[in-house]
mmCIF file of C-alpha atoms in Angstrom:
data_model
loop_
_atom_site.group_PDB
_atom_site.id
_atom_site.type_symbol
_atom_site.label_atom_id
_atom_site.label_comp_id
_atom_site.label_asym_id
_atom_site.label_seq_id
_atom_site.Cartn_x
_atom_site.Cartn_y
_atom_site.Cartn_z
ATOM 1 C CA MET A 1 0.000 0.000 0.000
ATOM 2 C CA ALA A 2 1.373 3.431 -0.975
ATOM 3 C CA TYR A 3 1.036 6.373 1.399
ATOM 4 C CA ARG A 4 1.030 10.030 0.434
ATOM 5 C CA ALA A 5 2.984 12.470 2.571
ATOM 6 C CA GLU A 6 0.614 15.294 1.570
ATOM 7 C CA PRO A 7 -3.038 15.562 0.459
ATOM 8 C CA PRO A 8 -3.303 15.755 -3.368
ATOM 9 C CA ASP A 9 -5.082 19.158 -3.254
ATOM 10 C CA GLY A 10 -7.129 18.355 -6.338
ATOM 11 C CA GLY A 11 -7.520 15.451 -8.720
ATOM 12 C CA TRP A 12 -10.128 13.045 -7.395
ATOM 13 C CA GLY A 13 -10.610 15.467 -4.530
ATOM 14 C CA TRP A 14 -12.952 17.513 -6.716
ATOM 15 C CA MET A 15 -15.176 14.438 -7.079
ATOM 16 C CA VAL A 16 -15.204 14.265 -3.286
ATOM 17 C CA VAL A 17 -16.306 17.927 -3.268
ATOM 18 C CA LEU A 18 -19.127 16.998 -5.668
ATOM 19 C CA SER A 19 -20.109 14.116 -3.404
ATOM 20 C CA ALA A 20 -20.089 16.385 -0.345
ATOM 21 C CA PHE A 21 -22.200 18.986 -2.189
ATOM 22 C CA PHE A 22 -24.998 16.524 -2.955
ATOM 23 C CA GLN A 23 -24.642 14.789 0.397
ATOM 24 C CA SER A 24 -25.064 18.049 2.336
ATOM 25 C CA ALA A 25 -28.096 18.833 0.162
ATOM 26 C CA LEU A 26 -29.670 15.414 0.715
ATOM 27 C CA VAL A 27 -29.154 15.582 4.493
ATOM 28 C CA PHE A 28 -29.620 19.184 5.613
ATOM 29 C CA GLY A 29 -31.677 20.250 2.619
ATOM 30 C CA VAL A 30 -34.202 17.563 3.538
ATOM 31 C CA LEU A 31 -34.064 18.520 7.224
ATOM 32 C CA ARG A 32 -34.522 22.245 6.547
ATOM 33 C CA SER A 33 -37.428 21.621 4.158
ATOM 34 C CA PHE A 34 -39.194 18.944 6.173
ATOM 35 C CA GLY A 35 -41.452 21.548 7.727
ATOM 36 C CA VAL A 36 -43.776 21.282 4.716
ATOM 37 C CA PHE A 37 -44.800 17.838 6.032
ATOM 38 C CA PHE A 38 -45.580 19.321 9.452
ATOM 39 C CA VAL A 39 -49.158 20.418 8.729
ATOM 40 C CA GLU A 40 -49.885 17.124 6.963
ATOM 41 C CA PHE A 41 -48.766 15.087 9.968
ATOM 42 C CA VAL A 42 -50.785 17.230 12.390
ATOM 43 C CA ALA A 43 -53.921 16.696 10.319
ATOM 44 C CA ALA A 44 -53.310 13.011 9.561
ATOM 45 C CA PHE A 45 -52.640 11.876 13.125
ATOM 46 C CA GLU A 46 -54.709 14.542 14.924
ATOM 47 C CA GLU A 47 -51.834 15.243 17.294
ATOM 48 C CA PRO A 48 -50.697 18.575 18.793
ATOM 49 C CA ALA A 49 -47.949 20.478 17.029
ATOM 50 C CA ALA A 50 -45.558 20.011 19.948
ATOM 51 C CA ARG A 51 -45.618 16.221 19.564
ATOM 52 C CA VAL A 52 -45.265 16.349 15.784
ATOM 53 C CA SER A 53 -42.247 18.662 16.046
ATOM 54 C CA TRP A 54 -40.349 15.897 17.839
ATOM 55 C CA ILE A 55 -39.976 14.007 14.535
ATOM 56 C CA ALA A 56 -37.404 16.430 13.142
ATOM 57 C CA SER A 57 -35.887 17.087 16.582
ATOM 58 C CA ILE A 58 -35.154 13.398 17.106
ATOM 59 C CA GLY A 59 -33.642 13.145 13.629
ATOM 60 C CA ILE A 60 -31.338 16.114 14.209
ATOM 61 C CA ALA A 61 -30.311 14.876 17.666
ATOM 62 C CA VAL A 62 -29.510 11.372 16.393
ATOM 63 C CA GLN A 63 -27.545 12.807 13.466
ATOM 64 C CA GLN A 64 -25.415 15.005 15.690
ATOM 65 C CA PHE A 65 -24.920 12.712 18.677
ATOM 66 C CA GLY A 66 -24.267 9.745 16.383
ATOM 67 C CA SER A 67 -21.465 11.519 14.515
ATOM 68 C CA PRO A 68 -18.675 9.902 16.591
ATOM 69 C CA VAL A 69 -20.019 6.470 15.600
ATOM 70 C CA GLY A 70 -19.771 7.331 11.914
ATOM 71 C CA SER A 71 -16.304 8.772 12.489
ATOM 72 C CA ALA A 72 -15.015 5.712 14.345
ATOM 73 C CA LEU A 73 -16.384 3.350 11.697
ATOM 74 C CA SER A 74 -14.809 5.456 8.943
ATOM 75 C CA THR A 75 -11.453 5.332 10.696
ATOM 76 C CA LYS A 76 -11.693 1.545 10.859
ATOM 77 C CA PHE A 77 -13.279 0.681 7.510
ATOM 78 C CA GLY A 78 -12.949 3.840 5.412
ATOM 79 C CA PRO A 79 -15.659 6.387 4.532
ATOM 80 C CA ARG A 80 -17.029 4.667 1.406
ATOM 81 C CA PRO A 81 -18.849 1.679 3.005
ATOM 82 C CA VAL A 82 -19.936 3.773 5.996
ATOM 83 C CA VAL A 83 -21.551 6.541 3.917
ATOM 84 C CA MET A 84 -23.156 4.036 1.537
ATOM 85 C CA THR A 85 -24.661 2.204 4.514
ATOM 86 C CA GLY A 86 -25.882 5.538 5.882
ATOM 87 C CA GLY A 87 -27.605 6.281 2.579
ATOM 88 C CA ILE A 88 -29.443 2.957 2.726
ATOM 89 C CA LEU A 89 -30.578 3.625 6.312
ATOM 90 C CA ALA A 90 -31.742 7.166 5.481
ATOM 91 C CA ALA A 91 -33.774 5.910 2.512
ATOM 92 C CA LEU A 92 -35.137 2.946 4.465
ATOM 93 C CA GLY A 93 -36.350 5.235 7.250
ATOM 94 C CA MET A 94 -38.340 7.364 4.800
ATOM 95 C CA LEU A 95 -39.713 4.238 3.111
ATOM 96 C CA ILE A 96 -40.958 2.766 6.390
ATOM 97 C CA ALA A 97 -42.378 6.168 7.407
ATOM 98 C CA SER A 98 -44.681 6.117 4.373
ATOM 99 C CA PHE A 99 -46.540 3.204 6.022
ATOM 100 C CA ALA A 100 -46.764 4.863 9.480
ATOM 101 C CA THR A 101 -50.026 4.709 11.402
ATOM 102 C CA SER A 102 -48.906 6.706 14.453
ATOM 103 C CA LEU A 103 -46.395 9.340 15.483
ATOM 104 C CA THR A 104 -44.378 6.670 17.283
ATOM 105 C CA HIS A 105 -43.770 5.010 13.936
ATOM 106 C CA LEU A 106 -42.477 8.325 12.558
ATOM 107 C CA TYR A 107 -40.260 8.849 15.625
ATOM 108 C CA LEU A 108 -38.635 5.465 14.998
ATOM 109 C CA SER A 109 -38.492 5.569 11.197
ATOM 110 C CA ILE A 110 -37.585 9.168 10.337
ATOM 111 C CA GLY A 111 -36.152 10.187 13.703
ATOM 112 C CA LEU A 112 -34.135 7.119 14.663
ATOM 113 C CA LEU A 113 -33.509 5.197 11.424
ATOM 114 C CA SER A 114 -33.050 8.072 8.963
ATOM 115 C CA GLY A 115 -31.252 10.060 11.676
ATOM 116 C CA SER A 116 -28.789 7.180 12.075
ATOM 117 C CA GLY A 117 -28.240 7.193 8.330
ATOM 118 C CA TRP A 118 -27.539 10.918 8.361
ATOM 119 C CA ALA A 119 -25.044 10.382 11.216
ATOM 120 C CA LEU A 120 -23.123 7.947 9.015
ATOM 121 C CA THR A 121 -22.986 10.309 6.029
ATOM 122 C CA PHE A 122 -22.310 13.956 6.912
ATOM 123 C CA THR A 123 -19.266 13.822 9.193
ATOM 124 C CA PRO A 124 -17.355 11.071 7.302
ATOM 125 C CA THR A 125 -17.875 12.914 4.001
ATOM 126 C CA LEU A 126 -16.594 16.262 5.338
ATOM 127 C CA ALA A 127 -13.666 14.508 7.013
ATOM 128 C CA CYS A 128 -12.780 12.703 3.779
ATOM 129 C CA LEU A 129 -12.840 16.042 1.941
ATOM 130 C CA SER A 130 -10.419 17.519 4.500
ATOM 131 C CA ARG A 131 -7.985 14.675 3.816
ATOM 132 C CA TYR A 132 -7.951 15.393 0.068
ATOM 133 C CA PHE A 133 -7.134 19.097 0.427
ATOM 134 C CA SER A 134 -4.578 21.220 2.257
ATOM 135 C CA ARG A 135 -3.903 24.523 0.447
ATOM 136 C CA ARG A 136 -7.427 24.633 -1.032
ATOM 137 C CA ARG A 137 -9.239 23.105 1.926
ATOM 138 C CA SER A 138 -11.351 26.131 2.866
ATOM 139 C CA LEU A 139 -12.482 26.745 -0.719
ATOM 140 C CA ALA A 140 -13.338 23.080 -1.230
ATOM 141 C CA THR A 141 -15.340 23.022 2.001
ATOM 142 C CA GLY A 142 -17.149 26.241 1.123
ATOM 143 C CA LEU A 143 -18.155 24.902 -2.297
ATOM 144 C CA ALA A 144 -19.335 21.624 -0.788
ATOM 145 C CA LEU A 145 -21.504 23.309 1.836
ATOM 146 C CA THR A 146 -23.305 25.491 -0.692
ATOM 147 C CA GLY A 147 -25.414 22.398 -1.272
ATOM 148 C CA VAL A 148 -27.260 23.144 1.967
ATOM 149 C CA GLY A 149 -28.438 26.576 0.863
ATOM 150 C CA LEU A 150 -29.267 25.681 -2.727
ATOM 151 C CA SER A 151 -31.271 22.616 -1.729
ATOM 152 C CA SER A 152 -33.176 24.645 0.870
ATOM 153 C CA PHE A 153 -34.513 26.766 -2.002
ATOM 154 C CA ALA A 154 -35.302 23.761 -4.201
ATOM 155 C CA PHE A 155 -36.645 21.156 -1.783
ATOM 156 C CA ALA A 156 -39.346 23.183 -0.012
ATOM 157 C CA PRO A 157 -41.377 23.870 -3.195
ATOM 158 C CA LEU A 158 -40.543 20.391 -4.522
ATOM 159 C CA PHE A 159 -41.858 18.690 -1.384
ATOM 160 C CA GLN A 160 -44.977 20.849 -1.456
ATOM 161 C CA TRP A 161 -45.578 19.840 -5.084
ATOM 162 C CA LEU A 162 -45.166 16.175 -4.140
ATOM 163 C CA LEU A 163 -47.660 16.583 -1.283
ATOM 164 C CA ASN A 164 -50.186 18.207 -3.591
ATOM 165 C CA HIS A 165 -49.945 15.412 -6.166
ATOM 166 C CA TYR A 166 -49.164 12.259 -4.161
ATOM 167 C CA ALA A 167 -50.231 13.045 -0.546
ATOM 168 C CA TRP A 168 -47.790 12.623 2.301
ATOM 169 C CA ARG A 169 -47.323 8.861 1.981
ATOM 170 C CA GLY A 170 -46.458 9.038 -1.704
ATOM 171 C CA ALA A 171 -44.245 12.059 -1.086
ATOM 172 C CA LEU A 172 -42.254 10.157 1.555
ATOM 173 C CA LEU A 173 -41.756 7.282 -0.896
ATOM 174 C CA LEU A 174 -40.237 9.713 -3.379
ATOM 175 C CA VAL A 175 -38.096 11.382 -0.679
ATOM 176 C CA SER A 176 -36.876 7.862 0.135
ATOM 177 C CA ALA A 177 -35.831 7.405 -3.490
ATOM 178 C CA LEU A 178 -34.129 10.800 -3.391
ATOM 179 C CA SER A 179 -32.257 9.854 -0.211
ATOM 180 C CA LEU A 180 -30.999 6.686 -1.874
ATOM 181 C CA HIS A 181 -28.698 8.896 -3.952
ATOM 182 C CA LEU A 182 -26.571 9.160 -0.795
ATOM 183 C CA VAL A 183 -25.319 5.688 -1.714
ATOM 184 C CA ALA A 184 -23.907 7.086 -4.956
ATOM 185 C CA CYS A 185 -22.337 9.953 -2.991
ATOM 186 C CA GLY A 186 -20.619 7.424 -0.754
ATOM 187 C CA ALA A 187 -19.321 5.460 -3.735
ATOM 188 C CA LEU A 188 -17.381 8.547 -4.855
ATOM 189 C CA LEU A 189 -15.371 8.639 -1.608
ATOM 190 C CA ARG A 190 -12.238 6.881 -2.819
ATOM 191 C CA PRO A 191 -10.040 5.876 0.157
ATOM 192 C CA LEU A 192 -6.895 7.973 0.562
ATOM 193 C CA SER A 193 -3.916 6.701 2.556
ATOM 194 C CA LEU A 194 -1.769 9.399 4.138
ATOM 195 C CA ALA A 195 1.640 8.825 5.678
ATOM 196 C CA GLU A 196 0.527 9.859 9.151
ATOM 197 C CA ASP A 197 -2.318 7.301 9.299
ATOM 198 C CA PRO A 198 -0.250 4.437 10.792
ATOM 199 C CA VAL A 199 1.176 6.857 13.370
ATOM 200 C CA VAL A 200 -2.112 8.087 14.863
ATOM 201 C CA GLY A 201 -3.483 4.600 15.647
ATOM 202 C CA GLY A 202 -7.043 3.259 15.689
ATOM 203 C CA PRO A 203 -10.273 4.964 16.807
ATOM 204 C CA ARG A 204 -9.797 4.247 20.512
ATOM 205 C CA ALA A 205 -6.260 5.612 20.559
ATOM 206 C CA GLN A 206 -7.317 8.677 18.581
ATOM 207 C CA ILE A 207 -10.250 9.518 20.858
ATOM 208 C CA THR A 208 -8.058 9.126 23.946
ATOM 209 C CA SER A 209 -5.433 11.392 22.400
ATOM 210 C CA LEU A 210 -8.003 14.025 21.414
ATOM 211 C CA LEU A 211 -9.546 14.134 24.887
ATOM 212 C CA ARG A 212 -6.086 14.986 26.245
ATOM 213 C CA HIS A 213 -5.360 17.576 23.556
ATOM 214 C CA GLY A 214 -5.817 21.056 25.038
ATOM 215 C CA PRO A 215 -6.198 23.038 21.784
ATOM 216 C CA PHE A 216 -8.785 20.553 20.503
ATOM 217 C CA LEU A 217 -10.800 20.835 23.718
ATOM 218 C CA ARG A 218 -10.671 24.643 23.628
ATOM 219 C CA TYR A 219 -11.748 24.644 19.999
ATOM 220 C CA THR A 220 -14.674 22.364 20.830
ATOM 221 C CA ILE A 221 -15.751 24.754 23.596
ATOM 222 C CA ALA A 222 -15.503 27.698 21.195
ATOM 223 C CA LEU A 223 -17.700 26.017 18.572
ATOM 224 C CA THR A 224 -20.244 25.026 21.218
ATOM 225 C CA LEU A 225 -20.554 28.661 22.326
ATOM 226 C CA ILE A 226 -20.803 29.806 18.702
ATOM 227 C CA ASN A 227 -23.443 27.190 17.925
ATOM 228 C CA THR A 228 -25.578 28.359 20.859
ATOM 229 C CA GLY A 229 -26.237 31.736 19.253
ATOM 230 C CA TYR A 230 -25.729 30.876 15.590
ATOM 231 C CA PHE A 231 -29.250 29.675 14.713
ATOM 232 C CA ILE A 232 -31.265 32.248 16.681
ATOM 233 C CA PRO A 233 -32.225 34.404 13.653
ATOM 234 C CA TYR A 234 -33.389 31.357 11.692
ATOM 235 C CA VAL A 235 -35.705 30.417 14.561
ATOM 236 C CA HIS A 236 -36.866 33.779 15.930
ATOM 237 C CA LEU A 237 -36.169 36.495 13.344
ATOM 238 C CA VAL A 238 -39.584 36.185 11.690
ATOM 239 C CA ALA A 239 -41.299 36.393 15.084
ATOM 240 C CA HIS A 240 -39.185 39.446 15.976
ATOM 241 C CA LEU A 241 -40.212 41.160 12.732
ATOM 242 C CA ARG A 242 -43.864 40.314 13.385
ATOM 243 C CA ASP A 243 -43.538 41.978 16.800
ATOM 244 C CA LEU A 244 -42.302 45.082 14.959
ATOM 245 C CA GLY A 245 -45.397 45.081 12.744
ATOM 246 C CA TRP A 246 -44.116 43.313 9.634
ATOM 247 C CA ASP A 247 -46.512 41.236 7.535
ATOM 248 C CA PRO A 248 -45.828 37.467 7.465
ATOM 249 C CA LEU A 249 -44.773 37.253 3.799
ATOM 250 C CA PRO A 250 -42.093 39.999 3.823
ATOM 251 C CA ALA A 251 -40.782 38.669 7.138
ATOM 252 C CA ALA A 252 -40.397 35.164 5.715
ATOM 253 C CA PHE A 253 -38.895 36.529 2.490
ATOM 254 C CA LEU A 254 -36.139 38.212 4.491
ATOM 255 C CA LEU A 255 -34.890 34.759 5.517
ATOM 256 C CA SER A 256 -34.567 33.882 1.832
ATOM 257 C CA VAL A 257 -32.465 37.011 1.375
ATOM 258 C CA ALA A 258 -30.252 35.844 4.241
ATOM 259 C CA ALA A 259 -29.901 32.448 2.561
ATOM 260 C CA ILE A 260 -28.641 34.081 -0.648
ATOM 261 C CA SER A 261 -25.996 36.113 1.172
ATOM 262 C CA ASP A 262 -25.152 32.947 3.135
ATOM 263 C CA LEU A 263 -24.206 31.206 -0.131
ATOM 264 C CA VAL A 264 -22.031 34.129 -1.196
ATOM 265 C CA GLY A 265 -20.352 34.202 2.210
ATOM 266 C CA ARG A 266 -19.463 30.504 2.121
ATOM 267 C CA VAL A 267 -17.711 30.714 -1.241
ATOM 268 C CA ALA A 268 -15.983 34.038 -0.502
ATOM 269 C CA SER A 269 -14.749 32.869 2.887
ATOM 270 C CA GLY A 270 -13.534 29.586 1.440
ATOM 271 C CA TRP A 271 -11.429 31.490 -1.088
ATOM 272 C CA LEU A 272 -10.104 33.899 1.558
ATOM 273 C CA GLY A 273 -9.284 31.043 3.926
ATOM 274 C CA ASP A 274 -6.845 29.655 1.371
ATOM 275 C CA ALA A 275 -5.545 33.011 0.097
ATOM 276 C CA VAL A 276 -4.843 34.823 3.383
ATOM 277 C CA PRO A 277 -1.594 33.696 5.076
ATOM 278 C CA GLY A 278 -1.572 32.493 8.650
ATOM 279 C CA PRO A 279 -3.831 30.207 10.697
ATOM 280 C CA VAL A 280 -7.425 29.950 9.483
ATOM 281 C CA ALA A 281 -8.544 30.400 13.102
ATOM 282 C CA ARG A 282 -7.931 34.146 12.758
ATOM 283 C CA LEU A 283 -10.387 34.367 9.875
ATOM 284 C CA LEU A 284 -12.899 32.293 11.835
ATOM 285 C CA MET A 285 -12.529 34.664 14.787
ATOM 286 C CA LEU A 286 -13.173 37.639 12.487
ATOM 287 C CA TRP A 287 -16.393 36.193 11.031
ATOM 288 C CA THR A 288 -17.569 35.033 14.449
ATOM 289 C CA THR A 289 -16.983 38.448 16.014
ATOM 290 C CA LEU A 290 -18.815 40.238 13.201
ATOM 291 C CA THR A 291 -21.743 37.810 13.464
ATOM 292 C CA GLY A 292 -21.958 38.362 17.219
ATOM 293 C CA VAL A 293 -21.942 42.152 16.821
ATOM 294 C CA ILE A 294 -24.641 41.972 14.137
ATOM 295 C CA LEU A 295 -26.895 39.853 16.354
ATOM 296 C CA ALA A 296 -26.444 42.254 19.268
ATOM 297 C CA LEU A 297 -27.445 45.178 17.008
ATOM 298 C CA TYR A 298 -30.789 43.676 15.969
ATOM 299 C CA PRO A 299 -32.735 45.234 18.889
ATOM 300 C CA VAL A 300 -31.364 48.672 17.941
ATOM 301 C CA ALA A 301 -32.583 48.532 14.337
ATOM 302 C CA GLU A 302 -36.306 49.145 13.865
ATOM 303 C CA ALA A 303 -36.430 50.751 10.411
ATOM 304 C CA PRO A 304 -36.930 48.276 7.531
ATOM 305 C CA THR A 305 -33.753 49.448 5.798
ATOM 306 C CA GLY A 306 -31.639 48.762 8.865
ATOM 307 C CA LEU A 307 -33.207 45.344 9.452
ATOM 308 C CA VAL A 308 -32.646 44.305 5.841
ATOM 309 C CA ALA A 309 -29.022 45.469 5.978
ATOM 310 C CA LEU A 310 -28.400 43.566 9.216
ATOM 311 C CA THR A 311 -30.006 40.407 7.847
ATOM 312 C CA VAL A 312 -27.948 40.507 4.649
ATOM 313 C CA ALA A 313 -24.815 41.051 6.740
ATOM 314 C CA TYR A 314 -25.779 38.238 9.116
ATOM 315 C CA GLY A 315 -26.339 35.848 6.213
ATOM 316 C CA PHE A 316 -22.914 36.661 4.768
ATOM 317 C CA THR A 317 -20.889 36.437 7.995
ATOM 318 C CA SER A 318 -22.716 33.391 9.383
ATOM 319 C CA GLY A 319 -22.233 31.624 6.058
ATOM 320 C CA ALA A 320 -18.603 32.745 5.917
ATOM 321 C CA LEU A 321 -17.674 31.218 9.262
ATOM 322 C CA THR A 322 -18.917 27.728 8.306
ATOM 323 C CA PRO A 323 -16.220 26.557 5.843
ATOM 324 C CA VAL A 324 -13.339 27.957 7.888
ATOM 325 C CA ALA A 325 -14.754 26.320 11.029
ATOM 326 C CA PHE A 326 -14.277 22.936 9.348
ATOM 327 C CA SER A 327 -10.828 23.958 8.057
ATOM 328 C CA VAL A 328 -9.384 24.850 11.466
ATOM 329 C CA LEU A 329 -9.715 21.322 12.851
ATOM 330 C CA PRO A 330 -7.170 19.617 10.540
ATOM 331 C CA GLU A 331 -4.659 22.328 11.464
ATOM 332 C CA LEU A 332 -5.102 21.442 15.136
ATOM 333 C CA VAL A 333 -5.215 17.630 15.090
ATOM 334 C CA GLY A 334 -3.884 16.641 11.662
ATOM 335 C CA THR A 335 -5.645 14.878 8.820
ATOM 336 C CA GLY A 336 -4.967 11.483 10.387
ATOM 337 C CA LYS A 337 -7.320 12.222 13.288
ATOM 338 C CA ILE A 338 -9.884 14.225 11.347
ATOM 339 C CA TYR A 339 -12.583 11.525 11.368
ATOM 340 C CA CYS A 340 -12.685 11.105 15.140
ATOM 341 C CA GLY A 341 -11.990 14.784 15.782
ATOM 342 C CA LEU A 342 -14.850 16.033 13.631
ATOM 343 C CA GLY A 343 -17.219 13.447 15.085
ATOM 344 C CA LEU A 344 -16.487 14.535 18.657
ATOM 345 C CA VAL A 345 -16.826 18.221 17.770
ATOM 346 C CA GLN A 346 -20.184 17.621 16.066
ATOM 347 C CA MET A 347 -21.495 15.738 19.089
ATOM 348 C CA VAL A 348 -20.466 18.333 21.677
ATOM 349 C CA GLU A 349 -21.397 21.449 19.695
ATOM 350 C CA SER A 350 -24.891 20.047 19.145
ATOM 351 C CA ILE A 351 -25.550 20.826 22.820
ATOM 352 C CA GLY A 352 -25.288 24.515 21.995
ATOM 353 C CA GLY A 353 -27.573 24.141 19.005
ATOM 354 C CA LEU A 354 -30.211 22.364 21.073
ATOM 355 C CA LEU A 355 -30.094 24.935 23.908
ATOM 356 C CA GLY A 356 -29.900 28.134 21.854
ATOM 357 C CA ALA A 357 -33.463 28.387 20.531
ATOM 358 C CA PRO A 358 -35.219 27.403 23.803
ATOM 359 C CA LEU A 359 -33.030 29.853 25.737
ATOM 360 C CA SER A 360 -33.919 32.620 23.298
ATOM 361 C CA GLY A 361 -37.596 31.753 23.643
ATOM 362 C CA TYR A 362 -37.280 31.849 27.429
ATOM 363 C CA PHE A 363 -35.946 35.424 27.363
ATOM 364 C CA ARG A 364 -38.804 36.376 25.022
ATOM 365 C CA ASP A 365 -41.355 34.968 27.478
ATOM 366 C CA VAL A 366 -39.738 36.719 30.451
ATOM 367 C CA THR A 367 -39.145 40.141 28.876
ATOM 368 C CA GLY A 368 -41.970 40.276 26.335
ATOM 369 C CA ASN A 369 -39.653 41.033 23.374
ATOM 370 C CA TYR A 370 -36.587 39.648 21.610
ATOM 371 C CA THR A 371 -34.103 42.304 22.751
ATOM 372 C CA ALA A 372 -32.436 40.111 25.364
ATOM 373 C CA SER A 373 -32.631 37.089 23.062
ATOM 374 C CA PHE A 374 -30.526 38.655 20.314
ATOM 375 C CA VAL A 375 -28.103 40.326 22.730
ATOM 376 C CA VAL A 376 -27.469 37.024 24.532
ATOM 377 C CA ALA A 377 -27.071 35.229 21.191
ATOM 378 C CA GLY A 378 -24.452 37.774 20.128
ATOM 379 C CA THR A 379 -22.716 37.420 23.485
ATOM 380 C CA PHE A 380 -22.349 33.664 22.980
ATOM 381 C CA LEU A 381 -20.637 34.214 19.628
ATOM 382 C CA LEU A 382 -18.330 36.865 21.072
ATOM 383 C CA ALA A 383 -17.447 34.478 23.908
ATOM 384 C CA GLY A 384 -16.601 31.832 21.313
ATOM 385 C CA SER A 385 -14.344 34.363 19.576
ATOM 386 C CA GLY A 386 -12.571 34.951 22.862
ATOM 387 C CA VAL A 387 -11.802 31.245 23.201
ATOM 388 C CA LEU A 388 -10.507 31.062 19.618
ATOM 389 C CA ILE A 389 -7.666 33.495 20.338
ATOM 390 C CA THR A 390 -6.216 30.957 22.817
ATOM 391 C CA LEU A 391 -5.477 28.469 20.011
ATOM 392 C CA PRO A 392 -1.819 27.762 19.129
ATOM 393 C CA HIS A 393 -0.036 30.183 16.765
ATOM 394 C CA PHE A 394 -3.035 32.541 16.695
ATOM 395 C CA PHE A 395 -0.785 35.610 16.963
ATOM 396 C CA CYS A 396 2.198 34.119 15.111
ATOM 397 C CA PHE A 397 2.088 35.092 11.442
ATOM 398 C CA SER A 398 5.013 32.856 10.526
ATOM 399 C CA ALA A 399 3.492 29.673 11.973
ATOM 400 C CA PRO A 400 2.804 26.691 9.729
ATOM 401 C CA THR A 401 -0.865 26.425 8.838
ATOM 402 C CA SER A 402 -1.334 23.038 7.223
ATOM 403 C CA LYS A 403 -0.252 20.698 10.006
ATOM 404 C CA PRO A 404 -0.281 20.522 13.798
ATOM 405 C CA GLN A 405 2.904 21.069 15.682
ATOM 406 C CA ASP A 406 3.517 17.426 16.567
ATOM 407 C CA HIS A 407 3.430 15.942 13.065
ATOM 408 C CA VAL A 408 6.126 13.324 12.612
ATOM 409 C CA THR A 409 5.774 12.751 8.878
ATOM 410 C CA GLU A 410 6.974 16.044 7.412
ATOM 411 C CA ALA A 411 10.202 14.565 6.060
ATOM 412 C CA LEU A 412 8.544 11.655 4.272
ATOM 413 C CA ASP A 413 8.683 11.415 0.505
ATOM 414 C CA THR A 414 5.552 11.730 -1.622
ATOM 415 C CA LYS A 415 4.871 7.973 -1.531
ATOM 416 C CA VAL A 416 6.223 5.666 1.127
ATOM 417 C CA PRO A 417 5.566 1.913 0.909
ATOM 418 C CA LEU A 418 4.687 0.488 4.286
ATOM 419 C CA PRO A 419 3.528 -3.009 5.290
ATOM 420 C CA GLU A 420 -0.229 -3.445 5.464
ATOM 421 C CA GLU A 421 -0.251 -5.725 8.494
ATOM 422 C CA GLY A 422 -1.535 -4.196 11.680
ATOM 423 C CA LEU A 423 -2.216 -0.741 10.280
ATOM 424 C CA GLY A 424 -5.878 -0.793 11.221
ATOM 425 C CA GLU A 425 -5.370 -2.081 14.757
ATOM 426 C CA ASP A 426 -5.764 0.035 17.862
#
């Protein structure tokens, strides 16, 4: 088996970017657009909205908390079989859901089964992409994650059209067929052997090492704080605008405007992340700080012009921080540990995502408006920025940016033949 000393930074890596683009669309595009089924489920099962909303919540929770499982399996067996299996599970969950006769069936099929499939697809695919790129990593990640925004535009009207023509059971059958394309996405993830892989050990050794790695732990804390305030506008901005007297349609349309600037921000930040010298963490801190300031300014702006400007700015900066957030991790832990590292980060930062919206709603109930909600959300992002400046080499402009400090494979040639025996063992 031949090992590369460096990621190829192109070649088949662009097929991995294509796979990640469609995979992010088929996972988070479906999740973001699944609200069109909400009214149908409420009417079909005659259940309160609170109980129906648990379907998507369970799916998101399983996807995020199950990320370390997908990462560990990918470390052991490679990303291709893991992601292909995840695609089958995601499609199977939607297929079984089309025969549901109660909400419990939907909890188990969409929430648990499809959620497990999503857990086996997203993190391994993004980790595989990080292994294929070094100098162009941020740009590649930004291009891949544009699939989330583009599919959010396409899937909501598509799902509504399917509901109108085939009812919810037929629509779920077709969403199942759509989800089966995740198998094809997984097939594109050609295994890549890097020289540092035998050094970092198996999943158990990697997880133990990461839990003792101070910069990794600080970075995980930073992303958890950022995630706590990140989604507040997507959950409560429309309600805030309604409190200010906006009509429902213009308020909802403003979120679409934010989604457009989000797409632009992802691509622009991905390009900047590769073009600007120095650690990518500095660029992440910049976007995070700007996003936090913008959120804190929402209560000040009451004129439509100011609110539109803030929302466009929020869409750009919040989209811009996403690709560089994924690019910082390989710099801290190395590409050899990226599967387990990304899985652990996804699991822990999901706590912030789950707490952010309820906490914002609590402040709204206590104060009667969203002033405190947006200020607290901005404070969480600024706190995350403060943690980011503690990362290694943050203030050192001459520091290496593509590998962590303890890499032991820098002197290796481009391809080094090593024996295959025992490489996958812990």
